């Protein structure tokens, strides 16, 4: 998990809680991020279908900032790649690439980003004792 979450950054979020046993403030931030990320992933998928590189770059930038705030390093890195590819640049954001290459690389980075997100989401839901909405609706 260490490679997915920067402990120092995440600890700063936890320090903002009034009660370390309740964690209401930090849990609210994290759950809000989950909702934001899932909505952004849907928008990214639609923008990818439309081949809207400008929108993909913007959405990558948006989610990069949110994930960086929580210390979600792998999600942040994949979002930065999406931002760069959407701007018609390579992974590092320095060299131009074709639209076709941009779309292909965004597709790959989005899959990586979503997989990394699922790992941190599961871990953080466990940490905060928060169920996933889809898990609540499963008949047991």
Short mmCIF file of N, CA and C in Angstrom, two decimals:
data_model
loop_
_atom_site.label_atom_id
_atom_site.label_comp_id
_atom_site.label_asym_id
_atom_site.label_seq_id
_atom_site.Cartn_x
_atom_site.Cartn_y
_atom_site.Cartn_z
N UNK A 1 0.82 -1.19 0.00
CA UNK A 1 0.00 0.00 0.00
C UNK A 1 0.87 1.26 0.00
N UNK A 2 2.09 1.14 0.50
CA UNK A 2 2.98 2.30 0.60
C UNK A 2 3.21 2.95 -0.76
N UNK A 3 3.26 2.14 -1.82
CA UNK A 3 3.50 2.71 -3.14
C UNK A 3 2.26 3.41 -3.69
N UNK A 4 1.10 3.17 -3.08
CA UNK A 4 -0.14 3.79 -3.56
C UNK A 4 -0.51 5.07 -2.80
N UNK A 5 -0.15 5.12 -1.51
CA UNK A 5 -0.53 6.27 -0.68
C UNK A 5 0.72 6.83 0.00
N UNK A 6 0.93 8.14 -0.19
CA UNK A 6 2.03 8.82 0.49
C UNK A 6 1.61 9.07 1.94
N UNK A 7 2.23 8.36 2.86
CA UNK A 7 1.84 8.40 4.27
C UNK A 7 1.91 9.80 4.86
N UNK A 8 2.95 10.54 4.56
CA UNK A 8 3.10 11.89 5.13
C UNK A 8 1.95 12.80 4.70
N UNK A 9 1.59 12.73 3.44
CA UNK A 9 0.49 13.56 2.93
C UNK A 9 -0.83 13.13 3.56
N UNK A 10 -1.08 11.82 3.59
CA UNK A 10 -2.33 11.32 4.16
C UNK A 10 -2.41 11.62 5.66
N UNK A 11 -1.29 11.53 6.36
CA UNK A 11 -1.26 11.85 7.79
C UNK A 11 -1.66 13.30 8.05
N UNK A 12 -1.29 14.20 7.13
CA UNK A 12 -1.68 15.61 7.28
C UNK A 12 -3.19 15.76 7.22
N UNK A 13 -3.85 14.98 6.38
CA UNK A 13 -5.31 15.00 6.31
C UNK A 13 -5.89 14.48 7.64
N UNK A 14 -5.32 13.40 8.14
CA UNK A 14 -5.81 12.81 9.40
C UNK A 14 -5.62 13.76 10.58
N UNK A 15 -4.57 14.57 10.54
CA UNK A 15 -4.30 15.52 11.63
C UNK A 15 -5.38 16.60 11.74
N UNK A 16 -6.16 16.78 10.69
CA UNK A 16 -7.21 17.80 10.71
C UNK A 16 -8.46 17.35 11.48
N UNK A 17 -8.53 16.07 11.81
CA UNK A 17 -9.68 15.56 12.56
C UNK A 17 -9.69 16.11 13.98
N UNK A 18 -10.87 16.51 14.46
CA UNK A 18 -11.02 16.94 15.85
C UNK A 18 -10.89 15.76 16.79
N UNK A 19 -11.42 14.62 16.37
CA UNK A 19 -11.41 13.42 17.21
C UNK A 19 -10.79 12.27 16.42
N UNK A 20 -9.58 11.85 16.79
CA UNK A 20 -8.91 10.78 16.05
C UNK A 20 -9.66 9.45 16.08
N UNK A 21 -10.58 9.29 17.04
CA UNK A 21 -11.37 8.05 17.09
C UNK A 21 -12.53 8.08 16.11
N UNK A 22 -13.05 9.26 15.83
CA UNK A 22 -14.20 9.39 14.93
C UNK A 22 -13.77 9.61 13.48
N UNK A 23 -12.79 10.47 13.25
CA UNK A 23 -12.26 10.75 11.92
C UNK A 23 -13.33 11.30 10.96
N UNK A 24 -14.29 12.08 11.49
CA UNK A 24 -15.37 12.60 10.65
C UNK A 24 -14.87 13.49 9.52
N UNK A 25 -13.93 14.38 9.82
CA UNK A 25 -13.46 15.32 8.80
C UNK A 25 -12.73 14.60 7.67
N UNK A 26 -11.72 13.81 8.03
CA UNK A 26 -10.93 13.13 7.00
C UNK A 26 -11.78 12.12 6.23
N UNK A 27 -12.69 11.44 6.92
CA UNK A 27 -13.56 10.48 6.25
C UNK A 27 -14.44 11.20 5.23
N UNK A 28 -14.94 12.37 5.58
CA UNK A 28 -15.75 13.16 4.65
C UNK A 28 -14.98 13.55 3.41
N UNK A 29 -13.73 13.92 3.59
CA UNK A 29 -12.89 14.28 2.44
C UNK A 29 -12.67 13.07 1.55
N UNK A 30 -12.37 11.94 2.15
CA UNK A 30 -12.07 10.72 1.38
C UNK A 30 -13.31 10.22 0.65
N UNK A 31 -14.45 10.17 1.34
CA UNK A 31 -15.68 9.71 0.69
C UNK A 31 -16.08 10.68 -0.43
N UNK A 32 -15.89 11.97 -0.20
CA UNK A 32 -16.14 12.95 -1.26
C UNK A 32 -15.25 12.72 -2.47
N UNK A 33 -14.01 12.35 -2.21
CA UNK A 33 -13.09 12.04 -3.31
C UNK A 33 -13.57 10.83 -4.09
N UNK A 34 -14.05 9.80 -3.39
CA UNK A 34 -14.56 8.61 -4.08
C UNK A 34 -15.65 8.99 -5.08
N UNK A 35 -16.60 9.81 -4.61
CA UNK A 35 -17.71 10.23 -5.48
C UNK A 35 -17.18 11.03 -6.66
N UNK A 36 -16.26 11.94 -6.38
CA UNK A 36 -15.66 12.78 -7.41
C UNK A 36 -14.90 11.94 -8.43
N UNK A 37 -14.11 10.99 -7.95
CA UNK A 37 -13.30 10.16 -8.84
C UNK A 37 -14.19 9.31 -9.74
N UNK A 38 -15.20 8.69 -9.16
CA UNK A 38 -16.07 7.82 -9.96
C UNK A 38 -16.81 8.61 -11.03
N UNK A 39 -17.27 9.82 -10.68
CA UNK A 39 -17.91 10.68 -11.67
C UNK A 39 -16.94 11.12 -12.75
N UNK A 40 -15.71 11.41 -12.36
CA UNK A 40 -14.69 11.84 -13.32
C UNK A 40 -14.31 10.69 -14.25
N UNK A 41 -14.22 9.48 -13.73
CA UNK A 41 -13.91 8.33 -14.59
C UNK A 41 -14.99 8.15 -15.66
N UNK A 42 -16.25 8.33 -15.29
CA UNK A 42 -17.34 8.22 -16.27
C UNK A 42 -17.20 9.29 -17.35
N UNK A 43 -16.88 10.51 -16.91
CA UNK A 43 -16.69 11.61 -17.88
C UNK A 43 -15.51 11.32 -18.79
N UNK A 44 -14.44 10.74 -18.23
CA UNK A 44 -13.26 10.40 -19.04
C UNK A 44 -13.61 9.35 -20.09
N UNK A 45 -14.38 8.36 -19.70
CA UNK A 45 -14.77 7.31 -20.65
C UNK A 45 -15.60 7.90 -21.80
N UNK A 46 -16.52 8.82 -21.47
CA UNK A 46 -17.32 9.47 -22.52
C UNK A 46 -16.45 10.33 -23.42
N UNK A 47 -15.53 11.08 -22.81
CA UNK A 47 -14.63 11.93 -23.60
C UNK A 47 -13.72 11.09 -24.49
N UNK A 48 -13.32 9.93 -24.00
CA UNK A 48 -12.48 9.03 -24.80
C UNK A 48 -13.27 8.50 -26.00
N UNK A 49 -14.54 8.16 -25.78
CA UNK A 49 -15.39 7.71 -26.88
C UNK A 49 -15.52 8.80 -27.95
N UNK A 50 -15.61 10.05 -27.49
CA UNK A 50 -15.76 11.19 -28.41
C UNK A 50 -14.42 11.68 -28.96
N UNK A 51 -13.33 11.08 -28.47
CA UNK A 51 -11.97 11.48 -28.85
C UNK A 51 -11.70 12.95 -28.54
N UNK A 52 -12.22 13.39 -27.40
CA UNK A 52 -12.10 14.78 -26.96
C UNK A 52 -10.86 14.93 -26.08
N UNK A 53 -9.73 15.15 -26.73
CA UNK A 53 -8.45 15.23 -26.01
C UNK A 53 -8.40 16.40 -25.03
N UNK A 54 -8.97 17.53 -25.42
CA UNK A 54 -8.95 18.70 -24.54
C UNK A 54 -9.70 18.40 -23.23
N UNK A 55 -10.86 17.77 -23.34
CA UNK A 55 -11.63 17.41 -22.15
C UNK A 55 -10.89 16.38 -21.31
N UNK A 56 -10.26 15.42 -21.96
CA UNK A 56 -9.48 14.40 -21.24
C UNK A 56 -8.32 15.03 -20.47
N UNK A 57 -7.65 15.98 -21.10
CA UNK A 57 -6.55 16.67 -20.43
C UNK A 57 -7.06 17.42 -19.20
N UNK A 58 -8.19 18.10 -19.37
CA UNK A 58 -8.78 18.86 -18.28
C UNK A 58 -9.22 17.95 -17.12
N UNK A 59 -9.87 16.84 -17.46
CA UNK A 59 -10.31 15.90 -16.43
C UNK A 59 -9.12 15.24 -15.73
N UNK A 60 -8.06 14.94 -16.49
CA UNK A 60 -6.85 14.39 -15.88
C UNK A 60 -6.24 15.36 -14.89
N UNK A 61 -6.20 16.63 -15.28
CA UNK A 61 -5.66 17.68 -14.41
C UNK A 61 -6.49 17.79 -13.13
N UNK A 62 -7.81 17.78 -13.30
CA UNK A 62 -8.73 17.91 -12.17
C UNK A 62 -8.52 16.79 -11.15
N UNK A 63 -8.55 15.55 -11.63
CA UNK A 63 -8.42 14.41 -10.73
C UNK A 63 -7.00 14.27 -10.18
N UNK A 64 -6.02 14.75 -10.93
CA UNK A 64 -4.63 14.74 -10.45
C UNK A 64 -4.53 15.57 -9.17
N UNK A 65 -5.13 16.74 -9.18
CA UNK A 65 -5.07 17.62 -8.02
C UNK A 65 -5.74 17.02 -6.79
N UNK A 66 -6.92 16.46 -7.00
CA UNK A 66 -7.66 15.85 -5.89
C UNK A 66 -6.92 14.67 -5.30
N UNK A 67 -6.37 13.83 -6.16
CA UNK A 67 -5.67 12.64 -5.67
C UNK A 67 -4.34 13.02 -5.01
N UNK A 68 -3.69 14.07 -5.50
CA UNK A 68 -2.45 14.53 -4.88
C UNK A 68 -2.70 15.05 -3.47
N UNK A 69 -3.83 15.73 -3.27
CA UNK A 69 -4.18 16.26 -1.96
C UNK A 69 -4.25 15.17 -0.91
N UNK A 70 -4.74 13.99 -1.32
CA UNK A 70 -4.87 12.86 -0.39
C UNK A 70 -3.62 11.99 -0.33
N UNK A 71 -2.66 12.26 -1.21
CA UNK A 71 -1.44 11.45 -1.23
C UNK A 71 -1.58 10.16 -2.01
N UNK A 72 -2.53 10.11 -2.92
CA UNK A 72 -2.76 8.90 -3.72
C UNK A 72 -1.84 8.95 -4.94
N UNK A 73 -0.60 8.57 -4.73
CA UNK A 73 0.47 8.82 -5.70
C UNK A 73 0.28 8.13 -7.04
N UNK A 74 -0.13 6.88 -7.04
CA UNK A 74 -0.27 6.18 -8.32
C UNK A 74 -1.45 6.72 -9.12
N UNK A 75 -2.54 7.06 -8.45
CA UNK A 75 -3.68 7.66 -9.14
C UNK A 75 -3.26 9.02 -9.70
N UNK A 76 -2.56 9.79 -8.89
CA UNK A 76 -2.08 11.11 -9.33
C UNK A 76 -1.19 10.98 -10.56
N UNK A 77 -0.26 10.04 -10.52
CA UNK A 77 0.67 9.86 -11.65
C UNK A 77 -0.06 9.48 -12.93
N UNK A 78 -1.03 8.57 -12.83
CA UNK A 78 -1.79 8.17 -14.02
C UNK A 78 -2.63 9.33 -14.55
N UNK A 79 -3.17 10.13 -13.65
CA UNK A 79 -3.95 11.30 -14.07
C UNK A 79 -3.07 12.34 -14.77
N UNK A 80 -1.84 12.47 -14.29
CA UNK A 80 -0.90 13.39 -14.94
C UNK A 80 -0.58 12.91 -16.35
N UNK A 81 -0.45 11.60 -16.52
CA UNK A 81 -0.23 11.05 -17.86
C UNK A 81 -1.42 11.37 -18.77
N UNK A 82 -2.63 11.18 -18.26
CA UNK A 82 -3.84 11.48 -19.04
C UNK A 82 -3.86 12.95 -19.41
N UNK A 83 -3.51 13.80 -18.47
CA UNK A 83 -3.45 15.25 -18.74
C UNK A 83 -2.46 15.54 -19.87
N UNK A 84 -1.28 14.95 -19.80
CA UNK A 84 -0.25 15.19 -20.81
C UNK A 84 -0.65 14.63 -22.17
N UNK A 85 -1.16 13.39 -22.19
CA UNK A 85 -1.58 12.79 -23.46
C UNK A 85 -2.73 13.59 -24.08
N UNK A 86 -3.64 14.07 -23.24
CA UNK A 86 -4.75 14.88 -23.74
C UNK A 86 -4.28 16.18 -24.36
N UNK A 87 -3.13 16.66 -23.90
CA UNK A 87 -2.54 17.88 -24.46
C UNK A 87 -1.67 17.58 -25.68
N UNK A 88 -1.68 16.31 -26.13
CA UNK A 88 -0.89 15.93 -27.30
C UNK A 88 0.59 15.79 -27.02
N UNK A 89 0.91 15.51 -25.77
CA UNK A 89 2.32 15.36 -25.36
C UNK A 89 2.57 13.93 -24.90
N UNK A 90 3.85 13.58 -24.76
CA UNK A 90 4.20 12.25 -24.26
C UNK A 90 3.96 12.18 -22.75
N UNK A 91 4.30 11.04 -22.17
CA UNK A 91 4.09 10.78 -20.75
C UNK A 91 4.65 11.88 -19.85
N UNK A 92 5.81 12.41 -20.22
CA UNK A 92 6.47 13.43 -19.41
C UNK A 92 5.94 14.84 -19.68
N UNK A 93 5.15 14.98 -20.75
CA UNK A 93 4.61 16.29 -21.09
C UNK A 93 5.57 17.16 -21.86
N UNK A 94 6.64 16.57 -22.42
CA UNK A 94 7.64 17.39 -23.11
C UNK A 94 7.62 17.26 -24.63
N UNK A 95 7.38 16.06 -25.14
CA UNK A 95 7.45 15.84 -26.59
C UNK A 95 6.07 15.61 -27.19
N UNK A 96 5.81 16.20 -28.36
CA UNK A 96 4.50 16.00 -28.98
C UNK A 96 4.32 14.57 -29.50
N UNK A 97 3.06 14.08 -29.45
CA UNK A 97 2.71 12.78 -30.02
C UNK A 97 1.44 12.95 -30.85
N UNK A 98 1.15 11.98 -31.69
CA UNK A 98 -0.02 12.08 -32.57
C UNK A 98 -1.31 11.90 -31.77
N UNK A 99 -2.40 12.34 -32.38
CA UNK A 99 -3.71 12.18 -31.74
C UNK A 99 -4.02 10.69 -31.53
N UNK A 100 -3.69 9.88 -32.51
CA UNK A 100 -3.93 8.44 -32.40
C UNK A 100 -3.15 7.84 -31.22
N UNK A 101 -1.88 8.23 -31.10
CA UNK A 101 -1.07 7.76 -29.97
C UNK A 101 -1.61 8.28 -28.64
N UNK A 102 -2.04 9.54 -28.64
CA UNK A 102 -2.61 10.13 -27.42
C UNK A 102 -3.81 9.32 -26.95
N UNK A 103 -4.72 9.02 -27.86
CA UNK A 103 -5.93 8.28 -27.49
C UNK A 103 -5.60 6.87 -27.00
N UNK A 104 -4.66 6.22 -27.66
CA UNK A 104 -4.26 4.87 -27.25
C UNK A 104 -3.65 4.90 -25.85
N UNK A 105 -2.77 5.86 -25.62
CA UNK A 105 -2.09 5.95 -24.33
C UNK A 105 -3.06 6.37 -23.22
N UNK A 106 -4.02 7.23 -23.54
CA UNK A 106 -5.03 7.61 -22.54
C UNK A 106 -5.85 6.39 -22.15
N UNK A 107 -6.22 5.59 -23.12
CA UNK A 107 -6.98 4.36 -22.85
C UNK A 107 -6.20 3.48 -21.86
N UNK A 108 -4.91 3.31 -22.10
CA UNK A 108 -4.06 2.50 -21.22
C UNK A 108 -3.92 3.13 -19.83
N UNK A 109 -3.66 4.44 -19.81
CA UNK A 109 -3.47 5.12 -18.52
C UNK A 109 -4.76 5.16 -17.71
N UNK A 110 -5.89 5.28 -18.39
CA UNK A 110 -7.17 5.30 -17.68
C UNK A 110 -7.43 3.94 -17.03
N UNK A 111 -7.13 2.86 -17.73
CA UNK A 111 -7.29 1.52 -17.16
C UNK A 111 -6.38 1.34 -15.94
N UNK A 112 -5.14 1.81 -16.05
CA UNK A 112 -4.20 1.74 -14.93
C UNK A 112 -4.70 2.58 -13.76
N UNK A 113 -5.17 3.78 -14.06
CA UNK A 113 -5.65 4.70 -13.04
C UNK A 113 -6.84 4.09 -12.29
N UNK A 114 -7.77 3.51 -13.03
CA UNK A 114 -8.94 2.91 -12.39
C UNK A 114 -8.56 1.71 -11.53
N UNK A 115 -7.61 0.92 -11.98
CA UNK A 115 -7.14 -0.23 -11.19
C UNK A 115 -6.46 0.24 -9.90
N UNK A 116 -5.62 1.27 -10.01
CA UNK A 116 -4.95 1.82 -8.83
C UNK A 116 -5.96 2.45 -7.88
N UNK A 117 -6.97 3.12 -8.45
CA UNK A 117 -8.03 3.72 -7.64
C UNK A 117 -8.77 2.65 -6.84
N UNK A 118 -9.10 1.54 -7.49
CA UNK A 118 -9.83 0.47 -6.80
C UNK A 118 -9.03 -0.07 -5.61
N UNK A 119 -7.72 -0.15 -5.75
CA UNK A 119 -6.87 -0.62 -4.66
C UNK A 119 -6.93 0.35 -3.47
N UNK A 120 -6.76 1.65 -3.74
CA UNK A 120 -6.77 2.61 -2.63
C UNK A 120 -8.17 2.78 -2.07
N UNK A 121 -9.18 2.71 -2.93
CA UNK A 121 -10.55 2.83 -2.43
C UNK A 121 -10.85 1.71 -1.43
N UNK A 122 -10.52 0.50 -1.79
CA UNK A 122 -10.76 -0.64 -0.90
C UNK A 122 -10.02 -0.46 0.42
N UNK A 123 -8.76 -0.06 0.34
CA UNK A 123 -7.94 0.12 1.53
C UNK A 123 -8.49 1.24 2.42
N UNK A 124 -8.88 2.36 1.81
CA UNK A 124 -9.37 3.50 2.59
C UNK A 124 -10.76 3.23 3.15
N UNK A 125 -11.60 2.53 2.41
CA UNK A 125 -12.92 2.16 2.95
C UNK A 125 -12.74 1.26 4.18
N UNK A 126 -11.78 0.36 4.12
CA UNK A 126 -11.50 -0.52 5.26
C UNK A 126 -10.97 0.31 6.43
N UNK A 127 -10.05 1.23 6.16
CA UNK A 127 -9.46 2.08 7.20
C UNK A 127 -10.55 2.88 7.93
N UNK A 128 -11.49 3.46 7.17
CA UNK A 128 -12.53 4.29 7.76
C UNK A 128 -13.78 3.50 8.17
N UNK A 129 -13.84 2.23 7.80
CA UNK A 129 -15.02 1.42 8.12
C UNK A 129 -16.24 1.85 7.34
N UNK A 130 -16.03 2.23 6.08
CA UNK A 130 -17.11 2.71 5.22
C UNK A 130 -17.38 1.68 4.14
N UNK A 131 -18.66 1.29 4.03
CA UNK A 131 -19.03 0.34 2.98
C UNK A 131 -19.11 1.04 1.64
N UNK A 132 -18.88 0.28 0.60
CA UNK A 132 -19.10 0.76 -0.76
C UNK A 132 -20.59 0.69 -1.02
N UNK A 133 -21.17 1.72 -1.66
CA UNK A 133 -22.61 1.74 -1.93
C UNK A 133 -23.06 0.48 -2.66
N UNK A 134 -22.27 -0.01 -3.60
CA UNK A 134 -22.66 -1.20 -4.36
C UNK A 134 -22.64 -2.44 -3.47
N UNK A 135 -21.81 -2.44 -2.42
CA UNK A 135 -21.77 -3.58 -1.51
C UNK A 135 -23.00 -3.62 -0.61
N UNK A 136 -23.56 -2.44 -0.30
CA UNK A 136 -24.75 -2.38 0.56
C UNK A 136 -25.95 -3.02 -0.12
N UNK A 137 -26.02 -2.93 -1.44
CA UNK A 137 -27.19 -3.39 -2.18
C UNK A 137 -27.12 -4.85 -2.59
N UNK A 138 -26.07 -5.53 -2.21
CA UNK A 138 -25.92 -6.93 -2.58
C UNK A 138 -26.72 -7.79 -1.60
N UNK A 139 -27.56 -8.67 -2.14
CA UNK A 139 -28.32 -9.59 -1.28
C UNK A 139 -27.38 -10.64 -0.73
N UNK A 140 -27.44 -10.85 0.55
CA UNK A 140 -26.54 -11.82 1.18
C UNK A 140 -27.31 -13.00 1.68
#
